[in-house]
Short mmCIF file of C-alpha atoms and ligand atoms in Angstrom, two decimals:
data_model
loop_
_atom_site.label_atom_id
_atom_site.label_comp_id
_atom_site.label_asym_id
_atom_site.label_seq_id
_atom_site.Cartn_x
_atom_site.Cartn_y
_atom_site.Cartn_z
CA MET X 1 -17.98 25.47 -48.37
CA ARG X 2 -20.27 26.64 -45.49
CA LYS X 3 -22.35 23.60 -46.04
CA VAL X 4 -19.45 21.20 -45.86
CA PHE X 5 -18.25 22.85 -42.65
CA MET X 6 -21.81 22.62 -41.03
CA THR X 7 -22.00 18.91 -41.99
CA ALA X 8 -18.64 18.18 -40.51
CA LEU X 9 -19.35 20.08 -37.32
CA ILE X 10 -22.68 18.03 -36.87
CA PHE X 11 -20.89 14.93 -37.38
CA VAL X 12 -18.36 15.91 -34.69
CA LEU X 13 -21.14 16.73 -32.27
CA LEU X 14 -22.89 13.57 -33.18
CA LEU X 15 -19.64 11.65 -32.30
CA VAL X 16 -18.87 13.53 -29.01
CA SER X 17 -22.65 13.05 -27.78
CA CYS X 18 -22.65 9.32 -28.35
CA SER X 19 -20.53 7.57 -25.60
CA TYR X 20 -18.19 4.97 -26.73
CA ALA X 21 -19.91 2.50 -24.52
CA GLU X 22 -23.20 2.91 -25.71
CA GLU X 23 -25.12 -0.49 -26.25
CA ILE X 24 -22.50 -2.43 -24.49
CA LYS X 25 -24.21 -5.08 -22.13
CA ILE X 26 -22.41 -5.83 -18.72
CA GLY X 27 -23.54 -9.07 -16.94
CA SER X 28 -22.57 -8.61 -13.31
CA CYS X 29 -22.53 -11.54 -10.80
CA ILE X 30 -22.67 -10.59 -7.35
CA TYR X 31 -21.91 -13.31 -4.72
CA ARG X 32 -25.14 -12.16 -2.75
CA PHE X 33 -27.12 -9.25 -2.77
CA ASN X 34 -27.67 -9.27 0.97
CA ASP X 35 -24.20 -7.67 1.97
CA ALA X 36 -23.99 -4.07 2.81
CA PHE X 37 -20.63 -3.54 1.23
CA MET X 38 -21.42 -5.34 -1.95
CA LEU X 39 -24.54 -3.13 -2.09
CA ARG X 40 -22.34 0.02 -2.18
CA PHE X 41 -20.30 -1.51 -4.87
CA ARG X 42 -23.22 -2.49 -6.95
CA ASN X 43 -24.59 1.10 -6.87
CA ALA X 44 -21.06 2.44 -7.90
CA MET X 45 -21.17 0.07 -10.76
CA THR X 46 -24.57 0.96 -11.85
CA THR X 47 -23.87 4.64 -11.58
CA GLU X 48 -20.55 4.37 -13.83
CA ALA X 49 -22.41 2.26 -16.40
CA GLU X 50 -25.22 4.62 -16.84
CA LYS X 51 -22.84 7.40 -16.99
CA GLU X 52 -21.02 5.64 -20.12
CA GLY X 53 -24.39 4.76 -21.53
CA ALA X 54 -23.74 1.17 -20.97
CA THR X 55 -26.33 -1.37 -19.63
CA ILE X 56 -25.28 -3.35 -16.46
CA THR X 57 -27.52 -6.08 -15.18
CA HIS X 58 -26.82 -7.53 -11.63
CA ALA X 59 -27.54 -11.35 -10.66
CA ASP X 60 -27.93 -12.40 -7.00
CA GLY X 61 -25.78 -15.56 -6.48
CA GLN X 62 -27.38 -16.06 -3.17
CA ASP X 63 -24.12 -17.26 -1.67
CA ASP X 64 -24.54 -20.35 -3.66
CA GLN X 65 -21.54 -21.30 -6.38
CA PRO X 66 -24.01 -23.52 -8.58
CA THR X 67 -26.48 -20.51 -8.63
CA GLN X 68 -23.82 -18.16 -9.68
CA ASP X 69 -22.51 -20.72 -12.39
CA ALA X 70 -25.93 -20.82 -13.90
CA GLN X 71 -26.16 -17.13 -13.83
CA VAL X 72 -23.00 -16.98 -15.73
CA ASP X 73 -24.33 -19.26 -18.51
CA GLU X 74 -27.45 -17.10 -18.68
CA PHE X 75 -25.49 -13.81 -19.30
CA ILE X 76 -23.43 -15.64 -21.91
CA GLN X 77 -26.44 -16.82 -23.70
CA ALA X 78 -28.01 -13.53 -23.45
CA GLY X 79 -25.18 -12.12 -25.42
CA VAL X 80 -23.45 -9.83 -22.85
CA LYS X 81 -20.13 -8.29 -24.03
CA VAL X 82 -18.22 -8.64 -20.74
CA LEU X 83 -18.64 -10.15 -17.28
CA ILE X 84 -18.02 -8.69 -14.05
CA VAL X 85 -17.89 -11.49 -11.48
CA ASN X 86 -17.76 -11.37 -7.59
CA PRO X 87 -17.22 -15.15 -7.07
CA VAL X 88 -19.20 -16.95 -4.43
CA ASN X 89 -16.11 -19.08 -3.89
CA ARG X 90 -12.81 -17.39 -5.07
CA MET X 91 -11.19 -20.85 -5.38
CA ASP X 92 -14.03 -21.94 -7.65
CA ALA X 93 -13.38 -19.34 -10.45
CA GLN X 94 -11.91 -21.80 -12.77
CA PRO X 95 -15.16 -22.78 -14.58
CA ILE X 96 -16.37 -19.25 -14.84
CA ILE X 97 -13.02 -18.44 -16.61
CA ASP X 98 -13.39 -21.35 -18.85
CA LYS X 99 -17.09 -20.37 -19.82
CA ALA X 100 -16.00 -16.69 -20.63
CA LYS X 101 -12.95 -17.88 -22.72
CA ALA X 102 -15.03 -20.38 -24.58
CA ALA X 103 -17.42 -17.47 -25.44
CA ASN X 104 -14.46 -15.06 -26.11
CA ILE X 105 -15.78 -12.70 -23.44
CA PRO X 106 -13.64 -10.75 -21.07
CA VAL X 107 -14.07 -11.12 -17.18
CA VAL X 108 -13.20 -8.77 -14.49
CA PHE X 109 -13.34 -10.28 -10.91
CA ILE X 110 -13.94 -8.05 -7.98
CA ASN X 111 -13.75 -7.97 -4.19
CA ARG X 112 -12.96 -11.95 -4.03
CA GLU X 113 -9.48 -12.62 -5.53
CA PRO X 114 -9.10 -15.67 -7.49
CA SER X 115 -5.42 -17.02 -7.37
CA ILE X 116 -2.89 -15.93 -9.91
CA GLU X 117 -2.80 -19.55 -11.42
CA ILE X 118 -6.52 -19.34 -12.22
CA LEU X 119 -6.25 -15.74 -13.54
CA ASN X 120 -3.32 -16.83 -15.84
CA THR X 121 -5.50 -19.23 -17.60
CA TYR X 122 -7.15 -16.38 -19.61
CA ASP X 123 -5.58 -13.34 -21.10
CA LYS X 124 -8.82 -11.43 -20.74
CA ALA X 125 -9.20 -12.08 -16.95
CA TYR X 126 -8.61 -9.37 -14.57
CA TYR X 127 -9.07 -8.62 -10.81
CA VAL X 128 -10.13 -5.23 -9.33
CA GLY X 129 -9.79 -4.84 -5.58
CA ALA X 130 -7.86 -3.65 -2.58
CA LYS X 131 -4.90 -5.06 -0.78
CA ALA X 132 -6.22 -7.10 2.03
CA GLU X 133 -2.88 -7.01 4.13
CA GLU X 134 -3.31 -3.44 3.89
CA SER X 135 -6.73 -3.15 5.58
CA GLY X 136 -5.62 -5.69 8.41
CA GLN X 137 -2.42 -3.47 8.97
CA LEU X 138 -4.54 -0.25 9.19
CA SER X 139 -7.00 -1.75 11.49
CA GLY X 140 -4.38 -2.94 13.82
CA GLU X 141 -2.52 0.34 13.83
CA LEU X 142 -6.07 1.94 14.95
CA ILE X 143 -6.27 -0.34 17.93
CA ALA X 144 -2.39 0.24 18.65
CA GLU X 145 -2.66 3.88 18.58
CA TYR X 146 -5.69 3.84 20.88
CA PHE X 147 -3.95 1.60 23.49
CA LYS X 148 -0.84 3.66 23.47
CA SER X 149 -2.77 6.96 24.12
CA HIS X 150 -5.05 5.57 26.57
CA PRO X 151 -3.30 3.77 29.62
CA GLU X 152 -6.82 2.81 30.93
CA ALA X 153 -7.28 0.58 27.90
CA ASP X 154 -5.02 -1.93 29.50
CA LYS X 155 -7.66 -3.08 32.01
CA ASN X 156 -5.78 -5.77 33.50
CA HIS X 157 -2.49 -3.64 33.69
CA ASP X 158 -0.36 -6.43 32.17
CA GLY X 159 1.07 -4.40 29.33
CA LYS X 160 -0.52 -6.71 26.75
CA LEU X 161 -3.61 -6.42 24.78
CA GLN X 162 -6.51 -8.88 25.23
CA PHE X 163 -8.39 -8.76 22.19
CA ILE X 164 -11.32 -10.74 20.45
CA MET X 165 -11.13 -11.38 16.61
CA LEU X 166 -14.40 -11.63 14.61
CA LYS X 167 -13.73 -13.05 11.17
CA GLY X 168 -15.57 -13.11 7.78
CA GLN X 169 -16.44 -16.22 5.69
CA ASN X 170 -13.73 -18.83 5.47
CA GLY X 171 -11.27 -18.62 2.84
CA HIS X 172 -12.02 -15.12 1.83
CA GLN X 173 -8.63 -13.38 1.16
CA ASP X 174 -10.04 -10.54 3.58
CA MET X 175 -10.79 -12.80 6.27
CA ILE X 176 -7.34 -14.53 6.24
CA LEU X 177 -5.16 -11.43 5.58
CA ARG X 178 -6.93 -8.98 7.87
CA SER X 179 -7.09 -11.42 10.55
CA ARG X 180 -3.27 -11.90 10.29
CA TYR X 181 -2.09 -8.47 9.63
CA SER X 182 -4.07 -6.62 12.18
CA VAL X 183 -2.34 -8.58 14.82
CA GLU X 184 0.98 -8.27 13.30
CA ALA X 185 0.63 -4.41 13.26
CA ILE X 186 -0.23 -4.34 16.83
CA ARG X 187 2.93 -6.54 17.60
CA ALA X 188 4.85 -4.13 15.31
CA ALA X 189 3.83 -1.13 17.39
CA GLY X 190 5.43 -2.92 20.42
CA ILE X 191 2.33 -4.20 22.09
CA GLU X 192 1.99 -8.00 22.68
CA PRO X 193 -1.37 -9.23 21.45
CA VAL X 194 -3.20 -11.83 23.41
CA GLU X 195 -6.13 -13.55 21.71
CA VAL X 196 -8.85 -14.20 24.18
CA ALA X 197 -11.33 -15.53 21.61
CA SER X 198 -11.92 -15.63 17.97
CA ALA X 199 -14.83 -16.83 15.76
CA ILE X 200 -16.17 -16.84 12.21
CA ALA X 201 -19.21 -14.74 11.82
CA ASN X 202 -19.37 -14.69 8.18
CA TRP X 203 -19.45 -10.67 7.52
CA ASP X 204 -22.82 -10.77 9.16
CA LYS X 205 -24.10 -8.40 12.14
CA LEU X 206 -26.61 -10.78 13.43
CA GLU X 207 -24.17 -13.52 13.65
CA ALA X 208 -21.48 -11.41 15.17
CA MET X 209 -24.00 -10.15 17.86
CA LYS X 210 -24.84 -13.53 18.86
CA ILE X 211 -21.40 -14.75 19.16
CA MET X 212 -20.12 -11.50 21.00
CA ASN X 213 -23.14 -11.95 23.31
CA GLY X 214 -21.61 -15.46 24.27
CA PHE X 215 -18.11 -13.93 24.66
CA VAL X 216 -19.40 -11.02 26.75
CA MET X 217 -21.22 -13.39 28.99
CA SER X 218 -18.47 -15.91 29.35
CA ILE X 219 -15.37 -13.58 29.49
CA GLY X 220 -16.84 -10.26 30.89
CA PRO X 221 -16.52 -7.01 29.22
CA GLU X 222 -14.22 -5.86 31.75
CA ASN X 223 -11.68 -8.49 30.61
CA ILE X 224 -12.11 -7.62 26.77
CA GLU X 225 -9.60 -4.73 25.74
CA ALA X 226 -10.33 -4.63 22.11
CA VAL X 227 -12.55 -6.26 19.32
CA ILE X 228 -11.20 -6.47 15.73
CA ALA X 229 -13.71 -7.31 13.22
CA ASN X 230 -12.96 -7.98 9.80
CA ASN X 231 -15.66 -5.89 8.65
CA ASP X 232 -18.10 -3.18 9.96
CA GLU X 233 -21.20 -5.32 10.17
CA MET X 234 -19.48 -7.65 12.53
CA ALA X 235 -18.07 -4.90 14.49
CA LEU X 236 -21.75 -3.33 14.66
CA GLY X 237 -22.85 -6.65 15.73
CA ALA X 238 -20.15 -6.84 18.41
CA ILE X 239 -21.24 -3.36 19.49
CA GLU X 240 -24.76 -4.36 20.03
CA ALA X 241 -23.82 -7.23 22.27
CA LEU X 242 -21.71 -4.78 24.26
CA LYS X 243 -24.59 -2.33 24.83
CA ILE X 244 -26.70 -5.00 26.29
CA VAL X 245 -24.56 -5.00 29.27
CA ASP X 246 -24.29 -1.20 29.13
CA TYR X 247 -21.02 -1.08 27.28
CA ASN X 248 -20.18 1.16 24.60
CA LYS X 249 -22.80 3.84 25.24
CA GLY X 250 -20.72 6.76 25.60
CA ASP X 251 -19.48 6.02 29.18
CA LYS X 252 -15.52 6.00 29.22
CA ASP X 253 -15.48 3.57 31.99
CA ALA X 254 -17.61 0.97 30.23
CA TYR X 255 -16.06 0.83 26.82
CA VAL X 256 -14.41 -1.59 24.60
CA PRO X 257 -12.65 -0.27 21.35
CA VAL X 258 -14.16 -1.82 18.27
CA VAL X 259 -12.64 -1.62 14.81
CA GLY X 260 -13.96 -2.81 11.72
CA VAL X 261 -13.36 -2.40 7.98
CA ASP X 262 -15.28 -0.66 5.00
CA ALA X 263 -16.55 2.59 6.48
CA ASN X 264 -20.12 1.91 5.69
CA ALA X 265 -22.62 4.64 6.61
CA SER X 266 -23.93 2.71 9.74
CA ALA X 267 -20.25 2.38 10.93
CA LEU X 268 -19.65 6.04 10.45
CA ASP X 269 -22.84 6.83 12.49
CA ALA X 270 -21.67 4.36 15.40
CA MET X 271 -18.36 6.42 15.36
CA ASP X 272 -20.09 9.73 15.47
CA LYS X 273 -21.99 8.47 18.61
CA GLY X 274 -18.61 7.33 20.21
CA GLU X 275 -19.79 3.57 20.18
CA MET X 276 -17.24 2.53 17.77
CA LEU X 277 -13.34 3.49 17.61
CA GLY X 278 -12.74 3.31 13.94
CA THR X 279 -12.71 1.67 10.38
CA VAL X 280 -10.81 1.60 7.31
CA LEU X 281 -12.34 2.83 4.06
CA ASN X 282 -12.81 -0.15 1.58
CA ASP X 283 -13.49 2.24 -1.34
CA ALA X 284 -16.43 0.77 -3.11
CA ASP X 285 -17.12 3.85 -5.13
CA ASN X 286 -13.49 3.70 -6.71
CA GLN X 287 -13.37 -0.12 -7.08
CA GLY X 288 -17.04 -0.09 -8.76
CA THR X 289 -15.85 2.77 -11.17
CA ALA X 290 -12.76 1.02 -11.89
CA ALA X 291 -14.43 -2.35 -12.57
CA VAL X 292 -16.89 -0.85 -14.98
CA LYS X 293 -14.37 1.43 -16.75
CA LEU X 294 -11.99 -1.66 -17.25
CA ALA X 295 -15.06 -3.96 -18.29
CA LEU X 296 -16.17 -1.29 -20.98
CA ALA X 297 -12.48 -0.90 -22.36
CA LEU X 298 -12.09 -4.59 -22.88
CA ALA X 299 -15.61 -4.95 -24.54
CA SER X 300 -14.88 -2.24 -26.95
CA GLY X 301 -11.15 -2.82 -27.64
CA LYS X 302 -10.21 0.46 -25.91
CA ASP X 303 -6.76 0.67 -24.46
CA ILE X 304 -6.92 -0.53 -20.83
CA ASN X 305 -4.04 1.97 -19.99
CA SER X 306 -6.14 4.93 -20.87
CA ILE X 307 -8.94 4.45 -18.28
CA GLY X 308 -7.28 6.38 -15.49
CA TYR X 309 -6.49 3.46 -13.16
CA GLU X 310 -3.11 1.81 -13.16
CA ILE X 311 -2.99 -1.89 -14.43
CA THR X 312 -0.59 -3.84 -12.19
CA ASP X 313 1.31 -6.98 -13.67
CA GLY X 314 -1.09 -6.73 -16.49
CA LYS X 315 -3.93 -8.26 -14.51
CA TYR X 316 -4.96 -6.12 -11.30
CA ILE X 317 -6.26 -2.81 -10.47
CA TRP X 318 -5.59 -2.07 -6.71
CA VAL X 319 -7.61 0.62 -4.78
CA PRO X 320 -5.87 1.88 -1.74
CA TYR X 321 -7.58 1.63 1.68
CA GLN X 322 -7.74 4.55 4.21
CA LYS X 323 -8.04 4.79 8.05
CA VAL X 324 -10.98 6.58 9.34
CA THR X 325 -11.43 7.80 12.75
CA ARG X 326 -13.38 10.75 14.65
CA GLY X 327 -10.83 11.74 17.06
CA GLU X 328 -11.73 12.40 20.78
CA LYS X 329 -15.35 12.92 21.97
C1 BGC A 401 -15.88 -6.39 2.79
C2 BGC A 401 -17.04 -7.07 3.55
C3 BGC A 401 -17.87 -8.01 2.61
C4 BGC A 401 -17.06 -8.90 1.83
C5 BGC A 401 -17.94 -9.69 0.66
C6 BGC A 401 -15.14 -7.54 2.08
O1 BGC A 401 -14.13 -6.94 1.37
O2 BGC A 401 -15.12 -6.01 3.78
O3 BGC A 401 -17.86 -6.28 4.34
O4 BGC A 401 -19.02 -8.73 3.32
O5 BGC A 401 -15.91 -8.20 1.08
O6 BGC A 401 -17.06 -10.47 -0.16
CA1 CA A 402 -4.00 -6.13 29.30
#
């Protein structure tokens, strides 16, 4: 009797010590490694996969769709059980879905949202991300709140807000919707937004710095009442350009409020120094964790409704955004 009990106990102990995801191979395609936000995302996915005893391999798409398509082929040939894909071009996700479907491998898209028409062509295709319009709305609110509580922010005293918009890569849902909804939020707060300049800086700090440098020279920092950047890297690039003309170095009389999105460590740092007004948390940890949990459930046949994240419309996991400020300095 005692022997039977001990055997049963050992069996149960063995069961709980082997994670259900042991041995599962995940192939992860990142649009490019050289992206501060996607680095956070990647690290979160690796941490979660390791926690579950699964193996995750990340491939660098180098911002080139054909390169990424080849990586998808390689992962499938190597026998991965599930794919996580951050498409280079979200509108070109169909061939990726077709390949996954042909191999009967589930695919979880992240960060760059394929259209619902594309997602609907495969019952094992999902998307994990955050609502772009929400981040736009929150960053617009940050600027509106500042403008209302700081009368001196209306530099030309016309009651309107003269702003510069720095946009991410063309066609990205976060580029389109953040740009639109940030301005809408300012208008909804009762302030008339006036775009003095706007440009695409492709999510990139250096590109944003060069562009902003041009704007500072042609427009003059004293005529710029806000910079709205689609992400933190571009916000930081804009701040670099402002610092060249001795703006945003802590002097209240030489300041342009700049907002971004992501809440990357470097942005939080700039906020601590009083160089940057605020940002919106783009929760890479939660998105990365959710993507891996969903991928592992799909690969192992576990109920996807039991992973601790709500599945919306049978296809989506939405992680909320959050405003981040540092208050008065
Ligand atoms: C982030 C950007 C990032 C981009 C990559 C966006 O959600 O805010 O920082 O460059 O995703 O696709
Ligand atoms: Ca004004």
